Structures are given as C-alpha cells and as structure tokens.
C-alpha cells in the first residue's frame, strides 16, 4: 500500500500516514510558469495498491486537476489499484438540474475521476448520497456522525441536548446523531428566496430550555446556520452549537460566525483550515485522520468498511 497526496490537504494526509505507520509516497506536484500542473511519481508503484488523498476544495479546479493528473501518472506507472480518497468532494452541490439548460456537474466530475484511472472512490458525507451512483466503480461514503457524537459526549452534558437539522433535507443525518446521543430532534423549516440567502420560517419541535446542536454536511457562507441559531435562541434555546463536516467557509463566513449567536462551531479537517479559521474564537477543528486511516486500512485488506459505523 502506498499513499500519495496533492496540495489540497497535506496536513490531513500526514496524519493519516502517521495512523497507518506509513510514509507518504514520493511524488512531485508542481506548476510551470503558466500554472500548468506537472506530476512526477518518484518511486516504483508497479503492482501497488495506491491511495491518492486529495480534497477538491478551494481552489477547486486546481485541486481537481492535481487529483486527475496524479491518478493518470499512477495508472501509466502500472499501479495495481488506485483509490481516490476525497475527504471533501467538490461540485457535490450540483447533483441535479436546478433549472433549464444547467449542468449536473457532480456527474461530470465523477466521470473525469473514473476516466483518469480511479478503480475505487472513498469520500465522506456526500451532500447527496445518490452521488455514489454517479460513479461506475465501487464508492465508499464515510460518515462523520460517530466522530461528531463522540466529541459532543466529551464536551457536553447530553441530558438537555436537542439535535436540530437546519433544513428538511438534513433530517436523516440529524436523526442519526440524535439516536447516538439519545436526544430529541427538531427541524428548522426555511424558505430560500434566491441562491445564497435563506429565511427561517418555523421551528418544528420544542427547543425551549435546551442546548441545541445544529448539524449539517457543509457550511459555506454561514447565512443559513446563523439564521437558524438566531431563530432557536428566539424560541428559548439555552444555547446553540453547530457541528458541520465540511468547513468551506467562503467570503466573510468566519467573521459572520464569530459575530453570531453560535457558541461554538465544530468542523472537521476534511478541508484544510485557513489561518482565519484557526484564529477564530468560536471555531474548533476535529480530525478525521483516524476514520479515514482505518477505512483505508480495511480497504487494502479487503475488510468491511461499513462495519465502522455499526
């Protein structure tokens, strides 16, 4: 087994390598003067089981091209099997035609990854689970809920906790967390007037006197989360925390979270945290290295990955 990494999240890749007691593979990923990407695998990979760890986060297109070119280099070097490990799968929010004459970009990216040489894909908390069907190769969608539930139990008294889904689409994820915490569930019903903006309409569930935990897969601008937190506080919640898998946090999101009524935002390192995120007073990062490392180990030894979540 060999691990290779692009430039998107080297810190996470090194942590995975440490868990597996395996050094990262020798590879050079660099750019020419015109920003064209060049990859050189600097060790023998013939007949090896290779894992390429690369989140397609900002800048998404650069990191996606790095992933494709690394896999192409490994395929041409006669690697036995290539697994694309994407802690964060970019373009996942474009999983259907949102209007006339619009693309399904998640399917296009899935095709690119497959054609570049991937024999298997491993990712985490896909925005829509059906994206697994966009790939014509085996795809493992790992879940961060067990990891987040463990962190909640370590930092909070779960007796008065209520799990809250910030929208109807996230109810399955919220219910899974609520079951692990033996906590009740509430839902924020919102109406989105236009992309990037959300208006909270109603809260389904009794949140008064509860410590509310918002859970979602992605936080981008932070508007939805902040609006939901304000609505929960207005409904009598004692406090609001948020647990999100992928901290995209674009634009002024970090400042928006810092100024909001959210006590603490907990994200994973599926996307490498920026300096602003690391310095934020109410944002904390938990690592997914153990989860991803164990899934990689089970894949290479042909053991069950789904049993990780039993």
Short mmCIF file of C-alpha atoms in Angstrom, two decimals:
data_model
loop_
_atom_site.label_atom_id
_atom_site.label_comp_id
_atom_site.label_asym_id
_atom_site.label_seq_id
_atom_site.Cartn_x
_atom_site.Cartn_y
_atom_site.Cartn_z
CA UNK A 1 0.00 0.00 0.00
CA UNK A 2 1.21 3.49 -0.86
CA UNK A 3 -0.25 6.91 0.00
CA UNK A 4 0.08 9.89 -2.33
CA UNK A 5 -1.13 13.43 -1.81
CA UNK A 6 -1.63 16.63 -3.78
CA UNK A 7 -1.54 20.16 -2.40
CA UNK A 8 -5.08 20.41 -1.02
CA UNK A 9 -4.67 18.95 2.48
CA UNK A 10 -1.18 17.66 3.20
CA UNK A 11 -1.59 18.01 6.99
CA UNK A 12 -4.51 15.55 6.99
CA UNK A 13 -2.63 13.18 4.68
CA UNK A 14 0.39 13.18 7.01
CA UNK A 15 -1.91 12.44 9.97
CA UNK A 16 -3.43 9.52 8.06
CA UNK A 17 0.06 8.26 7.24
CA UNK A 18 1.01 8.51 10.91
CA UNK A 19 -2.06 6.47 11.91
CA UNK A 20 -1.18 3.81 9.33
CA UNK A 21 2.54 3.99 10.23
CA UNK A 22 3.24 4.61 6.57
CA UNK A 23 5.24 7.48 4.98
CA UNK A 24 3.69 9.46 2.16
CA UNK A 25 4.73 8.34 -1.30
CA UNK A 26 7.43 10.27 -3.11
CA UNK A 27 5.84 12.48 -5.74
CA UNK A 28 6.43 15.94 -7.14
CA UNK A 29 3.37 18.07 -7.88
CA UNK A 30 4.45 21.39 -9.31
CA UNK A 31 3.45 24.05 -11.81
CA UNK A 32 5.03 25.54 -14.88
CA UNK A 33 5.18 29.30 -15.32
CA UNK A 34 1.69 29.35 -16.90
CA UNK A 35 0.29 27.36 -13.91
CA UNK A 36 0.08 24.13 -15.89
CA UNK A 37 0.30 21.21 -13.45
CA UNK A 38 3.07 18.63 -13.74
CA UNK A 39 3.31 15.44 -11.66
CA UNK A 40 6.21 13.03 -11.31
CA UNK A 41 5.93 9.84 -9.24
CA UNK A 42 9.41 9.37 -7.79
CA UNK A 43 9.23 5.75 -6.63
CA UNK A 44 8.22 2.38 -8.03
CA UNK A 45 4.47 1.72 -7.80
CA UNK A 46 4.17 -1.27 -10.14
CA UNK A 47 1.65 -3.72 -8.69
CA UNK A 48 0.98 -1.49 -5.64
CA UNK A 49 -2.35 -0.60 -4.02
CA UNK A 50 -2.24 3.23 -4.24
CA UNK A 51 -4.40 5.77 -2.40
CA UNK A 52 -4.48 9.41 -3.55
CA UNK A 53 -5.63 11.75 -0.75
CA UNK A 54 -6.97 14.99 -2.19
CA UNK A 55 -9.93 17.21 -1.25
CA UNK A 56 -11.35 19.16 -4.18
CA UNK A 57 -11.65 22.29 -2.06
CA UNK A 58 -10.66 25.88 -2.90
CA UNK A 59 -9.21 26.39 -5.45
CA UNK A 60 -11.47 23.52 -6.52
CA UNK A 61 -10.44 23.32 -10.16
CA UNK A 62 -6.68 23.29 -9.41
CA UNK A 63 -7.06 20.57 -6.80
CA UNK A 64 -9.32 18.52 -9.07
CA UNK A 65 -6.76 18.68 -11.89
CA UNK A 66 -3.99 17.65 -9.48
CA UNK A 67 -6.04 14.61 -8.49
CA UNK A 68 -6.70 13.62 -12.09
CA UNK A 69 -3.08 14.02 -13.17
CA UNK A 70 -1.69 12.12 -10.15
CA UNK A 71 -4.03 9.21 -10.89
CA UNK A 72 -3.10 9.25 -14.57
CA UNK A 73 0.61 9.14 -13.63
CA UNK A 74 -0.01 6.19 -11.28
CA UNK A 75 -2.04 4.33 -13.90
CA UNK A 76 0.69 4.76 -16.50
CA UNK A 77 3.24 3.56 -13.90
CA UNK A 78 1.31 0.24 -13.63
CA UNK A 79 -0.22 0.65 -10.17
CA UNK A 80 -2.38 -2.39 -9.38
CA UNK A 81 -5.29 -0.41 -7.92
CA UNK A 82 -5.89 3.33 -7.50
CA UNK A 83 -8.30 4.65 -4.87
CA UNK A 84 -9.23 8.33 -4.95
CA UNK A 85 -9.66 9.44 -1.33
CA UNK A 86 -11.66 12.68 -1.33
CA UNK A 87 -12.37 13.81 2.25
CA UNK A 88 -14.38 16.63 0.64
CA UNK A 89 -15.96 16.05 -2.78
CA UNK A 90 -16.33 19.40 -4.51
CA UNK A 91 -19.16 20.03 -7.00
CA UNK A 92 -21.40 17.74 -4.91
CA UNK A 93 -23.99 20.51 -4.58
CA UNK A 94 -24.53 20.36 -8.36
CA UNK A 95 -26.13 16.91 -8.21
CA UNK A 96 -29.24 17.64 -10.30
CA UNK A 97 -30.59 20.06 -12.90
CA UNK A 98 -31.67 23.07 -10.83
CA UNK A 99 -33.22 24.74 -13.89
CA UNK A 100 -33.36 24.62 -17.64
CA UNK A 101 -30.07 24.36 -19.55
CA UNK A 102 -27.96 23.76 -16.42
CA UNK A 103 -25.35 21.01 -15.93
CA UNK A 104 -25.12 18.12 -13.48
CA UNK A 105 -21.51 18.90 -12.63
CA UNK A 106 -21.21 16.22 -9.92
CA UNK A 107 -21.78 13.56 -12.59
CA UNK A 108 -19.22 15.20 -14.89
CA UNK A 109 -16.59 15.19 -12.12
CA UNK A 110 -17.40 11.55 -11.34
CA UNK A 111 -16.79 10.67 -15.00
CA UNK A 112 -13.48 12.57 -15.01
CA UNK A 113 -12.25 10.75 -11.89
CA UNK A 114 -13.21 7.37 -13.32
CA UNK A 115 -11.62 8.01 -16.72
CA UNK A 116 -8.43 9.35 -15.12
CA UNK A 117 -7.76 5.90 -13.68
CA UNK A 118 -9.56 5.52 -10.35
CA UNK A 119 -10.60 1.96 -9.53
CA UNK A 120 -12.36 3.00 -6.34
CA UNK A 121 -13.52 6.21 -4.62
CA UNK A 122 -13.61 6.97 -0.92
CA UNK A 123 -15.25 10.15 0.30
CA UNK A 124 -17.04 11.50 3.36
CA UNK A 125 -20.53 12.91 3.97
CA UNK A 126 -21.57 13.45 0.37
CA UNK A 127 -24.02 16.33 0.02
CA UNK A 128 -26.42 13.88 -1.59
CA UNK A 129 -25.97 10.16 -1.03
CA UNK A 130 -27.17 9.30 -4.54
CA UNK A 131 -23.94 10.78 -5.95
CA UNK A 132 -22.44 7.35 -5.20
CA UNK A 133 -24.48 6.18 -8.19
CA UNK A 134 -22.76 8.69 -10.46
CA UNK A 135 -19.64 6.51 -10.29
CA UNK A 136 -19.45 3.23 -12.22
CA UNK A 137 -16.81 1.99 -9.76
CA UNK A 138 -17.07 0.99 -6.06
CA UNK A 139 -17.64 4.08 -3.88
CA UNK A 140 -17.44 4.32 -0.09
CA UNK A 141 -19.27 7.24 1.53
CA UNK A 142 -17.96 7.53 5.09
CA UNK A 143 -19.98 9.23 7.83
CA UNK A 144 -18.63 11.76 10.30
CA UNK A 145 -21.60 11.39 12.69
CA UNK A 146 -19.90 8.83 15.01
CA UNK A 147 -16.87 11.11 15.27
CA UNK A 148 -19.02 14.17 16.00
CA UNK A 149 -21.17 12.27 18.52
CA UNK A 150 -18.03 11.24 20.41
CA UNK A 151 -16.86 14.86 20.53
CA UNK A 152 -20.24 16.05 21.81
CA UNK A 153 -20.21 13.48 24.62
CA UNK A 154 -16.70 14.59 25.60
CA UNK A 155 -17.56 18.30 25.75
CA UNK A 156 -21.24 18.47 26.74
CA UNK A 157 -23.72 17.04 29.20
CA UNK A 158 -26.14 15.37 26.77
CA UNK A 159 -29.07 15.28 29.24
CA UNK A 160 -30.54 18.58 27.99
CA UNK A 161 -29.25 18.44 24.41
CA UNK A 162 -31.53 18.66 21.38
CA UNK A 163 -30.27 17.89 17.88
CA UNK A 164 -31.52 20.28 15.21
CA UNK A 165 -31.49 19.91 11.43
CA UNK A 166 -31.11 23.34 9.77
CA UNK A 167 -33.35 22.19 6.90
CA UNK A 168 -35.69 19.37 5.96
CA UNK A 169 -33.08 17.79 3.65
CA UNK A 170 -30.71 17.10 6.55
CA UNK A 171 -33.18 15.22 8.75
CA UNK A 172 -31.65 11.78 8.13
CA UNK A 173 -28.21 12.98 9.29
CA UNK A 174 -29.69 14.77 12.31
CA UNK A 175 -31.76 11.73 13.26
CA UNK A 176 -28.64 9.55 13.15
CA UNK A 177 -26.85 11.89 15.57
CA UNK A 178 -29.91 12.16 17.83
CA UNK A 179 -30.11 8.37 18.03
CA UNK A 180 -26.46 8.11 19.08
CA UNK A 181 -26.94 10.80 21.74
CA UNK A 182 -30.38 9.53 22.82
CA UNK A 183 -31.60 13.09 22.30
CA UNK A 184 -34.79 14.58 20.82
CA UNK A 185 -34.89 16.06 17.32
CA UNK A 186 -36.07 19.40 15.95
CA UNK A 187 -36.17 20.78 12.40
CA UNK A 188 -35.77 24.32 11.10
CA UNK A 189 -38.17 24.93 8.22
CA UNK A 190 -36.80 27.61 5.89
CA UNK A 191 -37.64 29.10 2.57
CA UNK A 192 -34.79 30.13 0.26
CA UNK A 193 -35.81 33.08 -1.89
CA UNK A 194 -32.63 33.05 -4.02
CA UNK A 195 -29.23 31.26 -4.01
CA UNK A 196 -27.01 32.24 -1.09
CA UNK A 197 -29.84 33.63 1.02
CA UNK A 198 -32.20 31.87 3.40
CA UNK A 199 -35.14 32.94 5.52
CA UNK A 200 -36.10 30.96 8.61
CA UNK A 201 -39.83 30.38 8.70
CA UNK A 202 -40.62 27.98 11.54
CA UNK A 203 -39.11 25.57 14.07
CA UNK A 204 -40.65 22.11 14.30
CA UNK A 205 -40.05 20.85 17.84
CA UNK A 206 -39.87 22.22 21.38
CA UNK A 207 -36.43 23.77 21.90
CA UNK A 208 -37.13 25.95 24.94
CA UNK A 209 -34.60 25.33 27.72
CA UNK A 210 -32.50 23.02 25.54
CA UNK A 211 -28.87 23.16 24.45
CA UNK A 212 -29.35 22.92 20.68
CA UNK A 213 -26.85 21.28 18.34
CA UNK A 214 -27.19 22.14 14.67
CA UNK A 215 -25.71 19.51 12.35
CA UNK A 216 -25.11 19.72 8.61
CA UNK A 217 -22.69 18.45 5.97
CA UNK A 218 -21.43 21.78 4.54
CA UNK A 219 -21.12 25.33 5.81
CA UNK A 220 -20.27 27.83 3.07
CA UNK A 221 -21.40 31.42 3.61
CA UNK A 222 -22.79 30.61 7.06
CA UNK A 223 -26.03 32.50 6.48
CA UNK A 224 -28.34 29.51 6.92
CA UNK A 225 -26.62 28.44 10.13
CA UNK A 226 -26.61 31.92 11.69
CA UNK A 227 -30.29 32.46 10.83
CA UNK A 228 -31.17 29.08 12.32
CA UNK A 229 -29.20 29.87 15.50
CA UNK A 230 -30.99 33.22 15.89
CA UNK A 231 -34.37 31.53 15.45
CA UNK A 232 -33.53 28.86 18.04
CA UNK A 233 -32.40 31.47 20.57
CA UNK A 234 -35.59 33.46 19.93
CA UNK A 235 -37.58 30.28 20.60
CA UNK A 236 -35.99 29.94 24.05
CA UNK A 237 -32.97 27.71 23.50
CA UNK A 238 -30.33 27.96 26.24
CA UNK A 239 -27.50 27.89 23.72
CA UNK A 240 -26.64 26.85 20.18
CA UNK A 241 -23.63 24.94 18.90
CA UNK A 242 -23.04 23.68 15.38
CA UNK A 243 -21.30 20.55 14.13
CA UNK A 244 -20.51 20.60 10.40
CA UNK A 245 -18.43 18.09 8.43
CA UNK A 246 -17.05 20.32 5.66
CA UNK A 247 -15.99 23.84 6.60
CA UNK A 248 -15.93 25.61 3.22
CA UNK A 249 -16.40 28.99 4.99
CA UNK A 250 -16.01 31.22 1.95
CA UNK A 251 -16.00 35.01 1.83
CA UNK A 252 -16.86 36.62 5.16
CA UNK A 253 -18.22 33.42 6.72
CA UNK A 254 -15.65 33.26 9.54
CA UNK A 255 -16.43 36.83 10.65
CA UNK A 256 -20.17 36.10 10.36
CA UNK A 257 -19.82 33.05 12.62
CA UNK A 258 -17.67 34.99 15.12
CA UNK A 259 -20.36 37.69 15.40
CA UNK A 260 -23.30 35.25 15.57
CA UNK A 261 -25.17 33.73 18.48
CA UNK A 262 -23.43 30.36 17.87
CA UNK A 263 -21.39 29.46 20.96
CA UNK A 264 -19.10 27.14 19.05
CA UNK A 265 -18.77 25.83 15.51
CA UNK A 266 -17.03 22.46 15.24
CA UNK A 267 -15.80 21.38 11.80
CA UNK A 268 -13.60 18.55 10.59
CA UNK A 269 -10.29 18.83 8.75
CA UNK A 270 -11.73 17.40 5.51
CA UNK A 271 -10.83 20.84 4.14
CA UNK A 272 -7.55 22.27 5.39
CA UNK A 273 -8.42 25.12 7.82
CA UNK A 274 -7.25 28.59 6.86
CA UNK A 275 -5.42 30.88 9.31
CA UNK A 276 -8.66 32.82 9.85
CA UNK A 277 -10.43 29.62 10.90
CA UNK A 278 -7.59 28.59 13.21
CA UNK A 279 -7.61 32.03 14.87
CA UNK A 280 -11.40 32.30 15.24
CA UNK A 281 -12.56 32.40 18.86
CA UNK A 282 -15.57 30.11 18.40
CA UNK A 283 -14.45 27.66 15.71
CA UNK A 284 -12.81 24.36 16.59
CA UNK A 285 -11.44 21.67 14.24
CA UNK A 286 -11.57 17.91 14.89
CA UNK A 287 -9.52 15.49 12.83
CA UNK A 288 -10.84 12.72 10.59
CA UNK A 289 -7.41 11.07 10.22
CA UNK A 290 -8.32 8.02 12.33
CA UNK A 291 -11.61 7.45 10.47
CA UNK A 292 -10.04 7.79 7.01
CA UNK A 293 -6.93 5.84 8.02
CA UNK A 294 -8.98 2.92 9.33
CA UNK A 295 -11.15 2.92 6.19
CA UNK A 296 -8.02 2.85 4.01
CA UNK A 297 -6.54 0.00 6.06
CA UNK A 298 -9.75 -2.02 5.75
CA UNK A 299 -9.95 -1.38 2.02
CA UNK A 300 -6.44 -2.61 1.33
CA UNK A 301 -7.00 -5.77 3.43
CA UNK A 302 -10.45 -6.36 1.87
CA UNK A 303 -12.32 -5.96 5.18
CA UNK A 304 -15.72 -4.37 5.73
CA UNK A 305 -15.77 -0.56 5.78
CA UNK A 306 -19.48 -0.24 6.63
CA UNK A 307 -18.91 -2.03 9.95
CA UNK A 308 -17.05 1.11 11.09
CA UNK A 309 -20.46 2.72 11.62
CA UNK A 310 -22.33 -0.12 13.34
#
